[in-house]
């Protein structure tokens, strides 16, 4: 099943727009996992088992696994396998923000889609749509392009005025209107910048998924963000929380509460 | 030793500005390596042994290893270890074009510098200098930022006029003038765009290293590129060739010839 349909079904089934970011940091794991042979994987398993009926997607952040080299990649693979085997209805978004020339992007796509079996990926726009072609050809996969990122310094280039509009608007327009022949493009817009998110929703139209990081640890306001980003059907957003859920005292409860809160505000 | 000094010494010792890109593709390897247990590593070893006195750096492209998952990362690590143990004077540039928010970039830096022991990395500028801080703090490492990339479609955003100049110039200026407190920033400029390379050299000044992909398979002209990119001391460039050398019939000879050709043109 293609990413968009899989996501739609997970949103319906769990009545949730919440995505849990799987960013396990060895230093921050609860004590009980630190001694495990595969601590990141065991920790993820506990998070996944606790939250699987509150989420519409999981988003492992590749960096947290790569940092440990072979051992980390093994645990990333085990995490993706675990989700697919136990909760096959929940899509996996590999957050790895890759971008290179075409023949290299083909290899990055192989890692995400063939090796890990991810349903969607996040990508850098700087090298343009031509370079992203090998990703775009996976028409059943979600191809989620950075438009406006959640970090403090994201305005440095993203908000530069470029031929009449800020760069992030150019990126959103090109991605949605020119690169989107398979209708599988999504965009990233940080919750920390609701005005830009609103503008990105206007550009993206009703059918484009927007992945929104930046609530919780990064401080984005949920209500303001939803007002800015939801489409006409009160959907179209994937609201990610990583640290706010996975390191809370009770991840099951925190995820369920966020789901309920989003549900009420929708 | 810091990256710049190590690179300078390798340039002097081997009288070379040539960097060999280690992008081993399982389908393109010579038959003799295909049956090996670690084909990418064995192939790399043969390339490294054959070219080590013709190069100023090696540049493994992470995507080609990631594509194979755990097995690929193992061979990337083995390749970096092999270079460090056998040719400790030759710097390793990990070409992985990462970029994310700060806490994630800290993990990507851990992969490159702590796990693999790379001397330098290539990075995406889109999220701005604030996000790159965890990289910039490794003051002995080379931090090489994409300015103008070699691919056909790189103009889509990189050449947009932004407040009076093309985006790639903004990126080069910010990187060299504002983010460069440790003097360890370099830039990427494709050989396929000599005018932009020339402009980037003007912005970068004498002391900034420019990594130049795009000769060989991608079609950049060597003489035009050198004229545009060399600094006043006829140095300051790292001229990368990947496919053009590693898949040639005689990599030792091809690398030596490129070194000689560059030497004469310098």
PDB file of N, CA and C in Angstrom, chain A residues 131-171:
ATOM      1  N   UNK A 131      18.032  16.381  -8.815  1.00  0.00           N
ATOM      2  CA  UNK A 131      18.861  15.467  -8.016  1.00  0.00           C
ATOM      3  C   UNK A 131      18.006  14.477  -7.230  1.00  0.00           C
ATOM      4  N   UNK A 132      16.774  14.880  -6.902  1.00  0.00           N
ATOM      5  CA  UNK A 132      15.909  14.034  -6.073  1.00  0.00           C
ATOM      6  C   UNK A 132      15.155  12.975  -6.873  1.00  0.00           C
ATOM      7  N   UNK A 133      15.335  12.988  -8.186  1.00  0.00           N
ATOM      8  CA  UNK A 133      14.610  12.072  -9.069  1.00  0.00           C
ATOM      9  C   UNK A 133      14.597  10.615  -8.587  1.00  0.00           C
ATOM     10  N   UNK A 134      15.751  10.058  -8.191  1.00  0.00           N
ATOM     11  CA  UNK A 134      15.725   8.646  -7.760  1.00  0.00           C
ATOM     12  C   UNK A 134      14.772   8.408  -6.592  1.00  0.00           C
ATOM     13  N   UNK A 135      14.577   9.395  -5.736  1.00  0.00           N
ATOM     14  CA  UNK A 135      13.577   9.255  -4.671  1.00  0.00           C
ATOM     15  C   UNK A 135      12.168   9.361  -5.237  1.00  0.00           C
ATOM     16  N   UNK A 136      11.962  10.344  -6.101  1.00  0.00           N
ATOM     17  CA  UNK A 136      10.606  10.614  -6.604  1.00  0.00           C
ATOM     18  C   UNK A 136      10.053   9.434  -7.385  1.00  0.00           C
ATOM     19  N   UNK A 137      10.962   8.620  -7.921  1.00  0.00           N
ATOM     20  CA  UNK A 137      10.518   7.468  -8.702  1.00  0.00           C
ATOM     21  C   UNK A 137       9.909   6.351  -7.847  1.00  0.00           C
ATOM     22  N   UNK A 138      10.185   6.379  -6.549  1.00  0.00           N
ATOM     23  CA  UNK A 138       9.499   5.430  -5.655  1.00  0.00           C
ATOM     24  C   UNK A 138       8.103   5.984  -5.391  1.00  0.00           C
ATOM     25  N   UNK A 139       7.185   5.680  -6.301  1.00  0.00           N
ATOM     26  CA  UNK A 139       5.908   6.412  -6.231  1.00  0.00           C
ATOM     27  C   UNK A 139       5.010   5.985  -5.069  1.00  0.00           C
ATOM     28  N   UNK A 140       5.296   4.849  -4.454  1.00  0.00           N
ATOM     29  CA  UNK A 140       4.508   4.433  -3.295  1.00  0.00           C
ATOM     30  C   UNK A 140       5.077   4.936  -1.970  1.00  0.00           C
ATOM     31  N   UNK A 141       6.199   5.632  -2.043  1.00  0.00           N
ATOM     32  CA  UNK A 141       6.837   6.093  -0.817  1.00  0.00           C
ATOM     33  C   UNK A 141       6.557   7.584  -0.614  1.00  0.00           C
ATOM     34  N   UNK A 142       6.547   8.002   0.615  1.00  0.00           N
ATOM     35  CA  UNK A 142       6.387   9.423   0.917  1.00  0.00           C
ATOM     36  C   UNK A 142       7.727  10.140   0.844  1.00  0.00           C
ATOM     37  N   UNK A 143       7.746  11.263   0.147  1.00  0.00           N
ATOM     38  CA  UNK A 143       8.986  12.014  -0.086  1.00  0.00           C
ATOM     39  C   UNK A 143       8.769  13.386   0.547  1.00  0.00           C
ATOM     40  N   UNK A 144       9.326  13.554   1.734  1.00  0.00           N
ATOM     41  CA  UNK A 144       8.978  14.722   2.561  1.00  0.00           C
ATOM     42  C   UNK A 144      10.159  15.707   2.578  1.00  0.00           C
ATOM     43  N   UNK A 145       9.924  16.873   2.002  1.00  0.00           N
ATOM     44  CA  UNK A 145      10.995  17.842   1.735  1.00  0.00           C
ATOM     45  C   UNK A 145      11.022  18.922   2.818  1.00  0.00           C
ATOM     46  N   UNK A 146      12.212  19.255   3.297  1.00  0.00           N
ATOM     47  CA  UNK A 146      12.344  20.354   4.258  1.00  0.00           C
ATOM     48  C   UNK A 146      11.934  21.661   3.599  1.00  0.00           C
ATOM     49  N   UNK A 147      10.974  22.351   4.178  1.00  0.00           N
ATOM     50  CA  UNK A 147      10.638  23.689   3.694  1.00  0.00           C
ATOM     51  C   UNK A 147      11.079  24.692   4.758  1.00  0.00           C
ATOM     52  N   UNK A 148      10.388  24.683   5.910  1.00  0.00           N
ATOM     53  CA  UNK A 148      10.767  25.590   6.999  1.00  0.00           C
ATOM     54  C   UNK A 148      11.029  24.737   8.235  1.00  0.00           C
ATOM     55  N   UNK A 149      12.267  24.719   8.677  1.00  0.00           N
ATOM     56  CA  UNK A 149      12.627  23.832   9.790  1.00  0.00           C
ATOM     57  C   UNK A 149      12.413  24.514  11.139  1.00  0.00           C
ATOM     58  N   UNK A 150      12.351  23.704  12.194  1.00  0.00           N
ATOM     59  CA  UNK A 150      11.922  24.187  13.508  1.00  0.00           C
ATOM     60  C   UNK A 150      13.007  24.906  14.302  1.00  0.00           C
ATOM     61  N   UNK A 151      14.260  24.813  13.868  1.00  0.00           N
ATOM     62  CA  UNK A 151      15.356  25.328  14.703  1.00  0.00           C
ATOM     63  C   UNK A 151      15.422  26.854  14.737  1.00  0.00           C
ATOM     64  N   UNK A 152      16.035  27.381  15.816  1.00  0.00           N
ATOM     65  CA  UNK A 152      16.155  28.832  16.044  1.00  0.00           C
ATOM     66  C   UNK A 152      16.704  29.581  14.837  1.00  0.00           C
ATOM     67  N   UNK A 153      17.728  29.002  14.201  1.00  0.00           N
ATOM     68  CA  UNK A 153      18.422  29.725  13.148  1.00  0.00           C
ATOM     69  C   UNK A 153      17.912  29.428  11.745  1.00  0.00           C
ATOM     70  N   UNK A 154      16.720  28.877  11.622  1.00  0.00           N
ATOM     71  CA  UNK A 154      16.271  28.424  10.294  1.00  0.00           C
ATOM     72  C   UNK A 154      16.009  29.581   9.332  1.00  0.00           C
ATOM     73  N   UNK A 155      15.814  30.791   9.863  1.00  0.00           N
ATOM     74  CA  UNK A 155      15.543  31.937   8.976  1.00  0.00           C
ATOM     75  C   UNK A 155      16.764  32.337   8.155  1.00  0.00           C
ATOM     76  N   UNK A 156      17.948  31.952   8.600  1.00  0.00           N
ATOM     77  CA  UNK A 156      19.175  32.463   7.977  1.00  0.00           C
ATOM     78  C   UNK A 156      19.126  32.377   6.452  1.00  0.00           C
ATOM     79  N   UNK A 157      18.751  31.225   5.917  1.00  0.00           N
ATOM     80  CA  UNK A 157      18.549  31.113   4.463  1.00  0.00           C
ATOM     81  C   UNK A 157      17.073  30.946   4.104  1.00  0.00           C
ATOM     82  N   UNK A 158      16.344  30.203   4.911  1.00  0.00           N
ATOM     83  CA  UNK A 158      14.976  29.832   4.538  1.00  0.00           C
ATOM     84  C   UNK A 158      14.046  31.039   4.409  1.00  0.00           C
ATOM     85  N   UNK A 159      14.347  32.118   5.142  1.00  0.00           N
ATOM     86  CA  UNK A 159      13.491  33.305   5.049  1.00  0.00           C
ATOM     87  C   UNK A 159      14.111  34.434   4.225  1.00  0.00           C
ATOM     88  N   UNK A 160      15.207  34.163   3.553  1.00  0.00           N
ATOM     89  CA  UNK A 160      15.759  35.169   2.634  1.00  0.00           C
ATOM     90  C   UNK A 160      14.729  35.466   1.549  1.00  0.00           C
ATOM     91  N   UNK A 161      14.590  36.727   1.202  1.00  0.00           N
ATOM     92  CA  UNK A 161      13.707  37.087   0.086  1.00  0.00           C
ATOM     93  C   UNK A 161      14.376  36.679  -1.224  1.00  0.00           C
ATOM     94  N   UNK A 162      13.698  35.827  -1.967  1.00  0.00           N
ATOM     95  CA  UNK A 162      14.257  35.345  -3.231  1.00  0.00           C
ATOM     96  C   UNK A 162      13.251  35.586  -4.333  1.00  0.00           C
ATOM     97  N   UNK A 163      13.566  36.525  -5.186  1.00  0.00           N
ATOM     98  CA  UNK A 163      12.688  36.827  -6.311  1.00  0.00           C
ATOM     99  C   UNK A 163      11.230  36.933  -5.856  1.00  0.00           C
ATOM    100  N   UNK A 164      11.002  37.774  -4.871  1.00  0.00           N
ATOM    101  CA  UNK A 164       9.630  38.110  -4.480  1.00  0.00           C
ATOM    102  C   UNK A 164       9.030  37.333  -3.324  1.00  0.00           C
ATOM    103  N   UNK A 165       9.699  36.266  -2.888  1.00  0.00           N
ATOM    104  CA  UNK A 165       9.157  35.529  -1.735  1.00  0.00           C
ATOM    105  C   UNK A 165      10.290  34.837  -0.988  1.00  0.00           C
ATOM    106  N   UNK A 166      10.002  34.453   0.244  1.00  0.00           N
ATOM    107  CA  UNK A 166      11.073  33.786   0.997  1.00  0.00           C
ATOM    108  C   UNK A 166      11.431  32.434   0.377  1.00  0.00           C
ATOM    109  N   UNK A 167      12.675  32.044   0.578  1.00  0.00           N
ATOM    110  CA  UNK A 167      13.172  30.801  -0.015  1.00  0.00           C
ATOM    111  C   UNK A 167      12.289  29.606   0.327  1.00  0.00           C
ATOM    112  N   UNK A 168      11.821  29.522   1.576  1.00  0.00           N
ATOM    113  CA  UNK A 168      11.036  28.331   1.948  1.00  0.00           C
ATOM    114  C   UNK A 168       9.759  28.228   1.115  1.00  0.00           C
ATOM    115  N   UNK A 169       9.209  29.375   0.693  1.00  0.00           N
ATOM    116  CA  UNK A 169       8.013  29.331  -0.168  1.00  0.00           C
ATOM    117  C   UNK A 169       8.364  28.811  -1.563  1.00  0.00           C
ATOM    118  N   UNK A 170       9.505  29.261  -2.087  1.00  0.00           N
ATOM    119  CA  UNK A 170       9.991  28.710  -3.366  1.00  0.00           C
ATOM    120  C   UNK A 170      10.104  27.201  -3.289  1.00  0.00           C
ATOM    121  N   UNK A 171      10.723  26.730  -2.218  1.00  0.00           N
ATOM    122  CA  UNK A 171      10.938  25.291  -2.065  1.00  0.00           C
ATOM    123  C   UNK A 171       9.590  24.571  -2.024  1.00  0.00           C
TER     124      UNK A 171
END
